[in-house]
Each structure stands twice: as C-alpha cells, then as structure tokens.
XYZ file of C-alpha atoms in Angstrom:
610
model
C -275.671 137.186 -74.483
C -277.876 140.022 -74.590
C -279.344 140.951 -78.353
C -280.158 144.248 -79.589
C -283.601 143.728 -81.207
C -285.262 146.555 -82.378
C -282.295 148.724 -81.627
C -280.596 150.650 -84.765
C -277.839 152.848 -82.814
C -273.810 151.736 -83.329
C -272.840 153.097 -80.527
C -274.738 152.005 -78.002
C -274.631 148.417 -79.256
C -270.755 148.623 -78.598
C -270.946 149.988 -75.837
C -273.739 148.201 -73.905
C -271.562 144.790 -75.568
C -274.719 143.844 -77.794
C -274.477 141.142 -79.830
C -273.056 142.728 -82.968
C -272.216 140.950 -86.385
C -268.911 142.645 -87.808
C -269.561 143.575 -91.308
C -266.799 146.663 -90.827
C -265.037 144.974 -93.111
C -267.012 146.117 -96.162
C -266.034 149.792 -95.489
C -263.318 149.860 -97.538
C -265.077 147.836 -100.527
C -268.033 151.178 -100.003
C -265.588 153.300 -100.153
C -264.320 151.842 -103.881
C -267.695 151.621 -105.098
C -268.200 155.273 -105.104
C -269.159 158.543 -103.802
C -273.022 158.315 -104.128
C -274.463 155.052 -103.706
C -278.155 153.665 -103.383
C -278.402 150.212 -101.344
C -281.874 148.654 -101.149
C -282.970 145.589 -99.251
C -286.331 145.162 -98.082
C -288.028 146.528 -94.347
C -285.783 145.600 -91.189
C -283.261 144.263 -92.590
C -280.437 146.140 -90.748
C -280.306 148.968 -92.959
C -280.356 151.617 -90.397
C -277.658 150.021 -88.557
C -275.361 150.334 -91.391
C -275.695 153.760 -91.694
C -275.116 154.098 -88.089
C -271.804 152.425 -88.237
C -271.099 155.011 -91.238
C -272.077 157.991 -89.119
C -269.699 156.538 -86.588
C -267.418 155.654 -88.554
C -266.722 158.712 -90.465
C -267.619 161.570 -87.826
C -264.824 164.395 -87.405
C -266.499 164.863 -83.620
C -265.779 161.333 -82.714
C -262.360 160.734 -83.778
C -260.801 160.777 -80.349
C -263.085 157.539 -79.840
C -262.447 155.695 -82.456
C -260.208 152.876 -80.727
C -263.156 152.556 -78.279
C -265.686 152.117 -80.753
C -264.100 149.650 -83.621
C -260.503 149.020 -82.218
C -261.989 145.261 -81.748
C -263.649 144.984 -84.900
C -262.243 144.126 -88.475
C -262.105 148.106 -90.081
C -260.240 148.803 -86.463
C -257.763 146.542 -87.442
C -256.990 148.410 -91.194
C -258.764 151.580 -91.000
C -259.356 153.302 -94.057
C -257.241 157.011 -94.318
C -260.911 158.402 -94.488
C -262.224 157.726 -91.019
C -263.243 160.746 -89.028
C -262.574 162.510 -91.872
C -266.214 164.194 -92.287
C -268.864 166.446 -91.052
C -271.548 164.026 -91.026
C -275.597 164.563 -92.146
C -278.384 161.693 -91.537
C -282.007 162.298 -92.757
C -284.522 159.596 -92.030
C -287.596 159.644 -94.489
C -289.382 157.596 -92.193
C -289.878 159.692 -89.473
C -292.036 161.939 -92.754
C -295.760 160.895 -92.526
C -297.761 161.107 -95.081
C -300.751 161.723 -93.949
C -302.997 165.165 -94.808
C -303.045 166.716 -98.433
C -299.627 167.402 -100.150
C -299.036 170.746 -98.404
C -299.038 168.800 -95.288
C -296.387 166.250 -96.342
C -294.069 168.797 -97.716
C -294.301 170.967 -94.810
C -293.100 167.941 -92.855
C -290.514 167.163 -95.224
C -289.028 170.660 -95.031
C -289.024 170.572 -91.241
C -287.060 167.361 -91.055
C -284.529 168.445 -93.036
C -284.146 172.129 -91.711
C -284.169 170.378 -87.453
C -281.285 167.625 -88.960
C -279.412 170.787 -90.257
C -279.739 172.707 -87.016
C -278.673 169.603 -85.518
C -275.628 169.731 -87.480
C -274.970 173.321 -86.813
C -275.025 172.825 -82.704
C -272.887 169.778 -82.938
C -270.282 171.323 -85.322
C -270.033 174.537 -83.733
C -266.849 174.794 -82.917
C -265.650 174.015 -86.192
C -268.356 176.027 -87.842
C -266.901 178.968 -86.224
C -270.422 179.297 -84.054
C -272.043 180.110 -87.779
C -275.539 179.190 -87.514
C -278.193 179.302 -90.955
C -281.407 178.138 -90.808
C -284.314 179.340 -93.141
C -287.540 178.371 -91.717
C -289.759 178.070 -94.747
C -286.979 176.832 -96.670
C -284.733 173.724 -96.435
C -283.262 173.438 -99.651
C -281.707 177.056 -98.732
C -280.722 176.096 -95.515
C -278.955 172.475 -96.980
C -277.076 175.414 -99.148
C -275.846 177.606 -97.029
C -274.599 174.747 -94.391
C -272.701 172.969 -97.740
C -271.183 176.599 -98.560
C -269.809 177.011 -94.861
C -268.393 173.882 -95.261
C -266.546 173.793 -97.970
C -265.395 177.902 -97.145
C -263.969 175.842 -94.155
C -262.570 173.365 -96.659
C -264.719 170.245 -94.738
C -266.659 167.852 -95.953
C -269.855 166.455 -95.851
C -271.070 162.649 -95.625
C -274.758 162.577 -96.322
C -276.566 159.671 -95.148
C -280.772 159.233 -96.343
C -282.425 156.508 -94.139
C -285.359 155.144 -96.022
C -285.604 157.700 -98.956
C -288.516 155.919 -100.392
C -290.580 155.302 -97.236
C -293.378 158.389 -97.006
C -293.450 157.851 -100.999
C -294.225 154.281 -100.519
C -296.824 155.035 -98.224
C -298.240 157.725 -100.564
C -298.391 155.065 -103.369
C -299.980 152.591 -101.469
C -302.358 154.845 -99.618
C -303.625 158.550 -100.068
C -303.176 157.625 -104.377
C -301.584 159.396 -107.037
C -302.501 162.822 -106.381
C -299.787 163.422 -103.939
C -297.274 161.451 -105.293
C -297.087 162.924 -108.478
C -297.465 166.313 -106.586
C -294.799 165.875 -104.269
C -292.285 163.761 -106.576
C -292.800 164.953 -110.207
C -292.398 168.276 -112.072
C -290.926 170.719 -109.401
C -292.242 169.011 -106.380
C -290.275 169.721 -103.021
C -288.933 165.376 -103.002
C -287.629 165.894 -106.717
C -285.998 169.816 -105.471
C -284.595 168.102 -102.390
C -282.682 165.890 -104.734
C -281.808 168.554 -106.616
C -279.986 170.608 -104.479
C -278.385 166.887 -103.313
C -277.094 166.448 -106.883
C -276.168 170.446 -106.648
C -274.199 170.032 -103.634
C -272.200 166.844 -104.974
C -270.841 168.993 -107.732
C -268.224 170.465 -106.222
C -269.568 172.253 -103.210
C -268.392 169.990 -100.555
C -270.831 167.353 -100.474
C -268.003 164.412 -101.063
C -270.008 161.069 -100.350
C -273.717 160.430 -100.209
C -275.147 156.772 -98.895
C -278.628 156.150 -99.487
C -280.877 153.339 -98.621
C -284.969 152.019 -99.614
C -286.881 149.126 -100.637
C -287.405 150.145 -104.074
C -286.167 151.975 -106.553
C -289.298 153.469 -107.765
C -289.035 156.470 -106.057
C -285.800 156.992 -107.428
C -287.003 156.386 -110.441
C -289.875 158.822 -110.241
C -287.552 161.803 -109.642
C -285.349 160.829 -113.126
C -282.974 163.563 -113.820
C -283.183 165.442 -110.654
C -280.919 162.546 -109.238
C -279.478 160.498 -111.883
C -276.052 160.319 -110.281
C -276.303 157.621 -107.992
C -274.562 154.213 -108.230
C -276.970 151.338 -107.636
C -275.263 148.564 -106.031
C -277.938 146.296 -104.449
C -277.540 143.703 -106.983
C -274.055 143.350 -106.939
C -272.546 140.013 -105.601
C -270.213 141.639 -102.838
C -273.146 143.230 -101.341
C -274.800 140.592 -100.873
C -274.462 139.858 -96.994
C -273.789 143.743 -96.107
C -276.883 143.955 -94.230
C -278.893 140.149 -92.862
C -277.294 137.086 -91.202
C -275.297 134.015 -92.946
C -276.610 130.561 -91.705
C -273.187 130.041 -90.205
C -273.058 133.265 -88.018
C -276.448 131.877 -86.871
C -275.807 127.835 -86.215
C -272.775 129.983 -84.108
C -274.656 131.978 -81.989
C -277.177 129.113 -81.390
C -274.982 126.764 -80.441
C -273.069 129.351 -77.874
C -277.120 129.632 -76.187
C -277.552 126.036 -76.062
C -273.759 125.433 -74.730
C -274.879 127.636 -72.211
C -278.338 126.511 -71.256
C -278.072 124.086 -68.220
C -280.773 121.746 -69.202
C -280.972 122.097 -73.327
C -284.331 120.932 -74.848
C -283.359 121.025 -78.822
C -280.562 120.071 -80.471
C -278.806 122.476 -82.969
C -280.292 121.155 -85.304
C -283.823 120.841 -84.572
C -283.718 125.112 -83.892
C -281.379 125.578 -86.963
C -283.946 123.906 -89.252
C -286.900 125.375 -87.767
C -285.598 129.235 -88.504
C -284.048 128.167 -91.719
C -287.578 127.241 -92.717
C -289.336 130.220 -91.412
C -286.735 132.782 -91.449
C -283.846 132.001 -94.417
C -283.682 132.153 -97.964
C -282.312 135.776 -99.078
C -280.542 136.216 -102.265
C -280.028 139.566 -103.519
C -277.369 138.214 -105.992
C -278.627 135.756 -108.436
C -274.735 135.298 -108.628
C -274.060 134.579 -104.794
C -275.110 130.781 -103.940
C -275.276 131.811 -100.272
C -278.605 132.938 -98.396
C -279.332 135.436 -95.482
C -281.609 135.292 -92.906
C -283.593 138.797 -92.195
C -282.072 139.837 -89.420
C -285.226 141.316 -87.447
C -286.485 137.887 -87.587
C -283.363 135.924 -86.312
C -282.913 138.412 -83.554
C -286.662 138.401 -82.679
C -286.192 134.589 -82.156
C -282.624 134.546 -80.787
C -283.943 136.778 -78.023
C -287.311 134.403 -76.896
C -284.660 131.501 -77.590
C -282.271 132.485 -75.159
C -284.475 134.234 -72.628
C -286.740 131.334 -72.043
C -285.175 128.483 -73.594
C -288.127 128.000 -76.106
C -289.263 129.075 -79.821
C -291.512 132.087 -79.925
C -295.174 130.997 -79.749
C -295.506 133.301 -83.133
C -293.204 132.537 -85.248
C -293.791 136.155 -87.401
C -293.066 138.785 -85.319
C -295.482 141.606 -86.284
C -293.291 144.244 -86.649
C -292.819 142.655 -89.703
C -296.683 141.463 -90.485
C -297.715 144.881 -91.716
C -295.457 143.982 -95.320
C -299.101 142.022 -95.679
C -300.131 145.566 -96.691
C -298.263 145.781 -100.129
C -298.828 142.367 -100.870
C -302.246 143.589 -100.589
C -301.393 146.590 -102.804
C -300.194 143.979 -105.636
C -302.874 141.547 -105.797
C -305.609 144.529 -106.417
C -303.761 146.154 -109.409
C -304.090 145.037 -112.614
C -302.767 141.351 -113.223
C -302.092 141.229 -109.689
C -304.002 138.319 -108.959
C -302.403 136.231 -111.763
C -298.642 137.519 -110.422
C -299.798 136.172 -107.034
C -301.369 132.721 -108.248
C -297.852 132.563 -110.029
C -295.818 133.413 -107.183
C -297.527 130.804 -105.109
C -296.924 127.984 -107.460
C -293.717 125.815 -106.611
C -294.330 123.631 -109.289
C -293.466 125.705 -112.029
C -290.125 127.705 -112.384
C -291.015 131.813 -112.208
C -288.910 133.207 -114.694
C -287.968 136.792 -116.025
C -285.303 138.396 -118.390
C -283.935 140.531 -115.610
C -284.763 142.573 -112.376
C -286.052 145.975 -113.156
C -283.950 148.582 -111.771
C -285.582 151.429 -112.734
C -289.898 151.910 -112.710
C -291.966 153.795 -112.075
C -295.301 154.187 -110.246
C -297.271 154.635 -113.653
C -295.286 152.244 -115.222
C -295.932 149.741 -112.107
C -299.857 151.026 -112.683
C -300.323 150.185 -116.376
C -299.379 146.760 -115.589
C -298.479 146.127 -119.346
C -296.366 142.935 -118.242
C -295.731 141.601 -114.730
C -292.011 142.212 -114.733
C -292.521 145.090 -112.658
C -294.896 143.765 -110.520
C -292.554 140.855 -109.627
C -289.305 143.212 -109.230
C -291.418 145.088 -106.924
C -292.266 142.026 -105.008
C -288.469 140.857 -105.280
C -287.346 144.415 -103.805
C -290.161 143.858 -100.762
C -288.268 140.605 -99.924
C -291.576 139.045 -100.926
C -289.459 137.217 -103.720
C -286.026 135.961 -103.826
C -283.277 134.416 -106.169
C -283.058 130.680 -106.498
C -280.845 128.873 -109.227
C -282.908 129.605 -112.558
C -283.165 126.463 -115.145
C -281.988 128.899 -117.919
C -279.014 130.868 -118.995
C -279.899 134.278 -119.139
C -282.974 133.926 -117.156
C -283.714 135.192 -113.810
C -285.239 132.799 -111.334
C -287.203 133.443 -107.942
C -289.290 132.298 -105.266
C -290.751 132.900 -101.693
C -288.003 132.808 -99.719
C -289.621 131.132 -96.528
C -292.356 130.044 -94.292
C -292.863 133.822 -93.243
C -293.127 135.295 -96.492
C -295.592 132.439 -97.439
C -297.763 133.241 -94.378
C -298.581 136.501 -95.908
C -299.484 135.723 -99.446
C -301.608 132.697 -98.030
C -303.870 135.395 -95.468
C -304.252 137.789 -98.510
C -305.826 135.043 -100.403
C -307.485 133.698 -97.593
C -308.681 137.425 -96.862
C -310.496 137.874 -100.007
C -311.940 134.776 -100.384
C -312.712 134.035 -96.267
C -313.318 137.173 -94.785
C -314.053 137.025 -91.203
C -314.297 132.900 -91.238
C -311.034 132.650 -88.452
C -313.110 130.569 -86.411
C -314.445 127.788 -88.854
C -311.134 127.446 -90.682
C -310.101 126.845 -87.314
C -312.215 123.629 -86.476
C -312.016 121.969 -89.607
C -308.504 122.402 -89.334
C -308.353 120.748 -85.607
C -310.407 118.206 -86.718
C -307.824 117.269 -89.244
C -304.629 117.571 -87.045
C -305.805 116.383 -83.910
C -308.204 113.390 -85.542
C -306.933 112.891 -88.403
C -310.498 113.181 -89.925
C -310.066 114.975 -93.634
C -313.884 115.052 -93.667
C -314.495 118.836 -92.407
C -311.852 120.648 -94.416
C -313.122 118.816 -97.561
C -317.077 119.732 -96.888
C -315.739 123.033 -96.069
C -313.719 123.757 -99.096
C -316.190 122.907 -100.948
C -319.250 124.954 -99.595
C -317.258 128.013 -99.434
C -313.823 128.432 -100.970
C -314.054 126.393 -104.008
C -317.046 128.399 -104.989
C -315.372 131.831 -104.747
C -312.166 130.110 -106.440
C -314.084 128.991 -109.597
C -315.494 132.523 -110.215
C -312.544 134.747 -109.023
C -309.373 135.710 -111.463
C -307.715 133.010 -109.157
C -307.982 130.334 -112.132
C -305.604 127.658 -111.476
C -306.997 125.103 -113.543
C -305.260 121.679 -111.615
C -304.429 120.769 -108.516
C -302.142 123.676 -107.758
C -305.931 125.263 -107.280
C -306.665 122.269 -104.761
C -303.669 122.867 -102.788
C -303.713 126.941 -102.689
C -307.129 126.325 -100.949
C -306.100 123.655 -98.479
C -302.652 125.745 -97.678
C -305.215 128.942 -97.010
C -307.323 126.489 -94.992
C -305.244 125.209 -93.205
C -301.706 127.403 -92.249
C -300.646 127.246 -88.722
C -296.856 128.446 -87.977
C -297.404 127.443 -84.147
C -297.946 124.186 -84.667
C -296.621 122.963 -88.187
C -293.283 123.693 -90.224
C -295.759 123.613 -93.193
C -294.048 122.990 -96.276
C -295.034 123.229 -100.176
C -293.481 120.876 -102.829
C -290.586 119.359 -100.000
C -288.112 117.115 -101.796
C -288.621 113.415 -100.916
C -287.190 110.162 -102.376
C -285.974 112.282 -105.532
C -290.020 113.401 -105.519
C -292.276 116.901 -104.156
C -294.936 116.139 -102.249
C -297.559 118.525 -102.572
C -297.980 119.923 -98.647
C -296.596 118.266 -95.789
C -297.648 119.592 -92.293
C -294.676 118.771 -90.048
C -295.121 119.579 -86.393
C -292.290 121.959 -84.829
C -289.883 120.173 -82.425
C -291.070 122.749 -79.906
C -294.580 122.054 -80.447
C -294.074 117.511 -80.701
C -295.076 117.011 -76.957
C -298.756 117.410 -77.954
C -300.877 114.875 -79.472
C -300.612 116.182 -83.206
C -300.984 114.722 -86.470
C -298.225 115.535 -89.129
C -299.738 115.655 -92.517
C -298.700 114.505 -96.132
C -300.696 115.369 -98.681
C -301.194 114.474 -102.615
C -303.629 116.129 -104.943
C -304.885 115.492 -108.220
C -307.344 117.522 -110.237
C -309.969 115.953 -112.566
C -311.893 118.094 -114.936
C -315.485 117.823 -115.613
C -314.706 117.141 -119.377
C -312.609 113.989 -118.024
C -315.548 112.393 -116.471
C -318.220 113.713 -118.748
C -320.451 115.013 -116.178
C -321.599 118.771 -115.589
C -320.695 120.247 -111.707
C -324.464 120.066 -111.018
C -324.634 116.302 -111.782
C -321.227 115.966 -110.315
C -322.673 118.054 -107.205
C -325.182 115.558 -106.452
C -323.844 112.368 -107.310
C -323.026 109.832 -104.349
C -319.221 109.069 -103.301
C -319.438 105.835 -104.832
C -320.543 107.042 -107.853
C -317.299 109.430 -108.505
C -314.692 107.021 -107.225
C -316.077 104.383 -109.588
C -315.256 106.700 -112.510
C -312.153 105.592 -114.377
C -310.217 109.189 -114.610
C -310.982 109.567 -110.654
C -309.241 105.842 -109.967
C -306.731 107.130 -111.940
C -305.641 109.693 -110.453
C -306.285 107.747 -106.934
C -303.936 105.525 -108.214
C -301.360 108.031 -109.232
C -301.290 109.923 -105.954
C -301.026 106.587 -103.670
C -298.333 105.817 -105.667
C -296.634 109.267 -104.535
C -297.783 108.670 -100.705
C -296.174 105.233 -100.886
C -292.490 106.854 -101.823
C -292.475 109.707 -99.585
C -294.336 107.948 -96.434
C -290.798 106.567 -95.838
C -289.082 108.824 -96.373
C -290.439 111.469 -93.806
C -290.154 108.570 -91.305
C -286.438 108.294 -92.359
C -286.316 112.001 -91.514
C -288.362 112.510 -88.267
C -288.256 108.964 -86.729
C -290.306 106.023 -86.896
C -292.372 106.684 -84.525
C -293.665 110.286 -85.578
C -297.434 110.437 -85.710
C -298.421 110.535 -89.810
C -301.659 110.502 -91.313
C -301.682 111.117 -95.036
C -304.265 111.659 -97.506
C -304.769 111.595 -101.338
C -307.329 114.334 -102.498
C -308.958 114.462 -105.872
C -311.159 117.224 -106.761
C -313.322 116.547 -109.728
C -314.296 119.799 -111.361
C -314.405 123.005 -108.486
C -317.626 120.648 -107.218
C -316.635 117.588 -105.272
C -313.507 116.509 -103.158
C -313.104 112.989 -102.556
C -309.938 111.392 -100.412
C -308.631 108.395 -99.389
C -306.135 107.849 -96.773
C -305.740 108.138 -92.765
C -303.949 107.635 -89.701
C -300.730 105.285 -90.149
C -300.036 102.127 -88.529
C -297.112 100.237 -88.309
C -297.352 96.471 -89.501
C -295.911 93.650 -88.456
C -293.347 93.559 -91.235
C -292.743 97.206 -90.911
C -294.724 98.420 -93.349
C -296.784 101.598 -93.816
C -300.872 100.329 -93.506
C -303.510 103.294 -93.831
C -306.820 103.513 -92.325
C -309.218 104.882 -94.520
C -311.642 107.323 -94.851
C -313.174 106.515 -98.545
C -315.959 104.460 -99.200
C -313.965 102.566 -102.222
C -310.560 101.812 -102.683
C -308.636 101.028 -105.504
C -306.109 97.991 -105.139
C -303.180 100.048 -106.231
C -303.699 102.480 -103.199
C-alpha cells in the first residue's frame, strides 16, 4: 500500500493506485447545494484534492476517460448527467506571494490569472475554434473575453479558486495593513477579480464556481464585490468531505499490520496513539463524529508502513508553521487572555455562535474575543465538542498536535532560547523521577515572568500551563491534560508511547493545587525565604496536600487498570503557594505486598492523609 502524501493531483493518484479515500459520493449532494459555493477547512486538509477530483470530474477534454478514472469509485457507479459537461478553470492563490509593496502582489496576481487563462485557451483549442485572448496588463479583460467565447460557443465554465484567502492571509499576518486594505478594499485588483467573478456568473457562462480557504475574512473583506456565494462549511453533510473518519483509519491500519510479518503494536496501541495526536475535527457542532487531518494520518501511515514504527516526530512540519498565526493571535489585543482560555480544560469555552463573516479590522479592534476564537476555530486550532448549553457553542483543542503549538508560543515568550535547560530538568524528572529540578526551575524563571505577564491565571491552571510548557515531549509521552479517570481529571498525565515503552521511562501523574498568599498570610518575600518545613506546616498548604493525594489515590489505579500493572509510575502532588514557592510530595511507585500503591517521597513532611 503505497500513500500519496503530499500529493494533491486526482489523476495520478488513480492511476499510480494510491491509496485514495472515496468521497465521490458527495458530488451529487455539491451539485444540490448550489452553483457558487465557499468550503473552508483549515491548511492540508485535502482541500486541493477535492478540487482535483472536480476538475476531473467535470472536464469536457476528459470525457472519453471517465470509466478509467471513477468507473471503480462510488460517483462511477451513478454519475451525475453533469459530468464532462464543462470547460474547466483552476486558480491557486497560493502559488501568489506576497512579498514586495502592493504593486508587486497585484502584478503577480494578474499574471496568475492571465497564464491559467492561456492555459485554458491551448487546452480548449479545438473547441475554442483556435480563438486565443490574452491581455497582458489585464486579467480581468482577459477572464472576459474567454467567458464571452464561451458562452458564443454555448459552453460552460466550472471555476475552481484553490486557497482564495492564502496571499491575503499572509498579508494580514505579515507585511500589515497597508497592503491588505490596498489590494482587497475600495477598487483593489482582489475585490475587481471578484467582481468580474460575480459578473461572469450572471449570465455569461460562468455556471458553477467552487471555492476553498481557511477563513472567511477575506471574503468578508471584499463585501459586495462577492456576496453571492453559498457558505457551506458548517453544514452537517460536509462534515467529512475533506479529512479521515476513525474507521477508514483503524481499516487501513489494520490491512498494514495484517500485512507486516513480524507486527510490533497492536491496533490498538497505534489507533490510540494517532487518535491522541492526530483526531478530534468537528466542523459541525451537529455531527457527533470526528476527522483526523488527513496530512497528518498520511504522514504517519507512510513511516508506519514503511518501517514498521511511529514517526520519531510526531508533528510533521509541514504543518508546524500554523505556530505562526497562533503567534499572530496571542500579540493582538486580548490575545493572551483568548489563549490562557483556550488552554484551560477545566472550564467549558463557550460562544453564541461561529462568526461567519469578519473582518480584518473587526478581528483588529478586538472588541470581544468571538472573532478571535472563530478565527482560531477556522485555523483548526479549535474544534467542536458537545457544549453544556442549548444554544451555546462549545470548543476545544482538538489534539496533542494542536496543543504542541499553543504550549511553544507560550513557552516562546516566556523561555526564549532556554531548549537546553527545560531539557534537563525535564530528564531528570522522567528518567529519575526526581521533581526537584523542574520545581527550582519554574520557580527561578517561569513563575516570575508568569506573575507579571497578561498570562494571569490565578490557580493551579497557572501551575500546570507552566509545567505542560516545561515539560512537553511528543517523542516520548502521549501527554495528556485533564484525562478522565475513575469518574475524575487528573491534571497532566505523561504516558509514555507504546513505541517509545522499551526505554527506562517514568510515566507521570500529576495533581496541583494553588494557595494564595492571602491564604497563608505571608507576603512572596517572606514566603520566598521561608524553609520547606515551614510552608508544609501551614494549615491551607496541608490542605490542599491532602486534597490532591486524595486525587492521586483514585486515579493511581486506574492508569494501572489501563496500561498494566507493571507500567513504571511516579506521581506527584504540587502546591504552589503564591507565584513564589513550589512544594511536592510524591515519587516513584512501589508495589506492596497486599497490592497496594506505596510512594516514595520527596517532601520533607507528610501529612497522614497523603
């Protein structure tokens, strides 16, 4: 089984035999849904590919192989009476840099456009009657007088816009708004483009247009120039047009491991480990079922089958450089707050709806953080999960990979350049089980910038955001924030990934608390300099100690239910008094005689209850 990562093009997926998930069958339901339609879904996430099967699909020139290309796939089967019905058109916005001053951009714009008409000139020709216009200096003109020879030929024309909002993304999140508004606003050559799109739709021959983006704030930005288009990225039966169902994937893995003559995972084990890392996609908040990027899978799929192994790095960095708009958020206004709230599993992140249509001032003014979090949704840096609330709209980070990257752009601003520290304390920790490091660490450098940074997270949500940016390792750990245990959420477990158990390393549970320095009537200087035994003795920190043994106690078992007895744990309750001090108690797990959980501890006083 040979998988076509990083390749976009139908046709040679068929015929090189690629692995190829049939989603033909949603032609028809396209072609009810209209004649101009916008799809968004966030980078590499098969949207190309779609409009590839379209092209192929609906080409006049490639009706004779039509059998050959779908006759074995689910539109082959009931063809629609439109197939090869069409003269058909793809631009691709992201093949527009936008680098240089506005002039630049437009120039490259225009020259796109005008070499994809030529394009469709030469390959036409014989039904174009050898007819060839092309205006330099012009494209809009030239899009007009192809559309006019068209319909005087009574054809018609399928327009197809790869990644309409990609050079405008990059001008938003780069060069600033200069350019933007230049290029998109007022009579800017984006907003003409559109025009002459909308123009052409009206009765000149352009019968179906198929667009795709990320966002809609481009769209948004050229308002009436193209208000015709029907948005259907939130609707239910798009939901799996473009990514991968678990069960298309627990199909193809078990065909690879079927296959493999001397298997080293189960299904299971390799099905968990990319549901954690790769699943978690709902662009429905009415569809139940998630999708798994399909970059991602196929990245994996590919190392899986090749080698019989995991990939060593579980993000492929193809898709690492979406760090760069989280990066864009967090330094606008209330970005910092949207982040700290996006990061926080223990509270529900609520909304009255998605925004479908804003703006870049609008998402610049920052008034509320609706737009900012519909922006993040539309980046697939947020996703639908069940919302507590009628009415409301729920989401969350979708997975491990998403997480990654809002973890290094906190780390980033608050660590710069500290890789190699983090990195020992951490080893000390997983390899020794010795907390001591990452505490002494946190607290001589990241709890200092935390308590005078906008990232105010005033309990022990702030204690585990710092560990989490300590600490994140996706080769080693299947780390996990708030896991359901024993009808509980722990607050970070550090489970080691099958492919990585064969090395002498620690999983983790962890349980914070958070003690202000109001509770124990101390300032931080006092609490700064007072001894160990000292804090523990204080009555709200054995309080807390006693509260988050309690937790360890429940869920201990209940990750040994899940992994085996045997698995190598060493858990730890933190307290953090105040951004000053962290104290802990807990350690590397022995078995008793009566099966029981004893710790080894690190503290210098422990409270009976732990």
């Amino acid at each position: 089984m040979q998988f076509p990562y990083g390749i976009s093009d139908f046709q040679s997926i068929i015929e090189d035999g690629l692995f190829y998930i049939d989603r033909t069958g949603m032609i028809p339901v396209i072609e009810q849904a209209g004649r101009q339609l916008i799809f968004l879904r966030p980078r590499r996430f098969g949207k190309s590919l779609w409009l590839s099967t379209l092209e192929n699909y609906y080409d006049i020139a490639k009706k004779d192989r039509f059998n050959e290309l779908f006759g074995h796939l689910a539109i082959g089967k009931q063809p629609t009476p439109l197939r090869n019905s069409y003269v058909v058109m793809r631009w691709d916005f992201s093949m527009i840099t936008a680098t240089g001053n506005a002039d630049d951009i437009e120039t490259r714009l225009n020259r796109h456009i005008n070499e994809s008409i030529d394009a469709c000139w030469e390959k036409y020709a014989e039904l174009l009657n050898d007819e060839h216009i092309v205006y330099a200096d012009d494209a809009i003109a030239s899009f007009t007088a192809l559309v006019h020879a068209l319909n005087r030929r009574s054809l018609k024309l399928y327009l197809l816009i790869d990644e309409y909002d990609n050079f405008a993304n990059e001008l938003m999140m780069g060069t600033g708004d200069d350019h933007y508004d230049t290029l998109l606003h007022g009579e800017g050559a984006v907003r003409g483009v559109f025009k002459a799109v909308k123009a052409a739709a009206s009765g000149m021959g352009l019968e179906r247009v198929f667009i795709t983006g990320v966002s809609p704030i481009a769209m948004s930005d050229i308002t009436s120039a193209y208000n015709v288009a029907k948005n259907i990225y939130l609707r239910e039966e798009f939901n799996q047009l473009c990514g991968f169902t678990e069960a298309e994937i627990a199909d193809v893995l078990q065909q690879l491991i079927e296959a493999q003559d001397a298997p080293r995972y189960s299904l299971d084990e390799v099905l968990a480990t990319m549901r954690a890392f790769y699943n978690g996609y709902r662009f429905c908040r009415r569809h139940a079922e998630r999708v798994y990027n399909p970059t991602l899978a196929l990245y994996f799929l590919d190392v899986f089958a090749a080698h019989n192994r995991f990939p060593d790095n579980i993000l492929d960095e193809n898709l690492a450089m979406d760090r760069n708009k989280i990066h864009y958020i967090a330094h606008m206004k209330h970005g910092t707050e949207v982040i700290g709230k996006v990061l926080d599993d223990s509270r529900p992140l609520l909304l009255p709806a998605i925004s479908e249509r804003f703006g870049v001032r609008y998402i610049g003014e920052g008034q509320d953080q609706v737009g900012l979090l519909s922006l993040l949704y539309y980046l697939g840096a947020l996703t639908h999960t069940d919302s507590p609330l009628p009415g409301e709209v729920a989401l969350h980070i979708p997975n491990l990979v998403m997480r990654r990257l809002y973890l290094e752009e906190i780390r980033d601003v608050c660590l710069p350049g500290d890789a190699l520290d983090r990195a020992a304390v951490a080893r000390a920790l997983y390899m020794q089980a010795d907390i001591t490091p990452v505490c002494r660490y946190l607290e001589s450098r990241l709890f200092k910038v935390f308590s005078n940074r906008d990232y105010r997270w005033s309990d022990e949500f702030t204690v585990k955001t710092a560990f989490l940016a300590t600490l994140f390792n996706d080769v080693l750990f299947i780390m996990d924030s708030e896991p359901e245990l024993n009808r509980g959420h722990a607050d970070l477990s550090m489970i080691v990934r099958p492919d990585m158990r064969h090395y002498a390393v620690y999983n983790v549970l962890m349980e914070f608390k958070f003690v202000k320095l109001s509770d124990v009537g101390m300032t931080g200087a006092d609490v700064a300099g007072a001894d160990d035994e000292v804090l523990h003795a204080l009555p709200a920190v054995q309080q807390a100690f006693t509260e988050a043994g309690a937790q360890l106690r429940r869920y201990i078992p209940c990750l040994r239910a899940r992994y085996g007895e045997s698995m190598k744990l060493c858990s730890f309750a933190v307290v953090a008094v105040g951004f000053d001090r962290l104290l802990w108690m807990g350690g590397r797990g022995q078995r008793t005689e009566d099966g029981g959980q004893k710790e080894i501890h690190n503290s210098l006083v422990i409270p009976p209850s732990f």
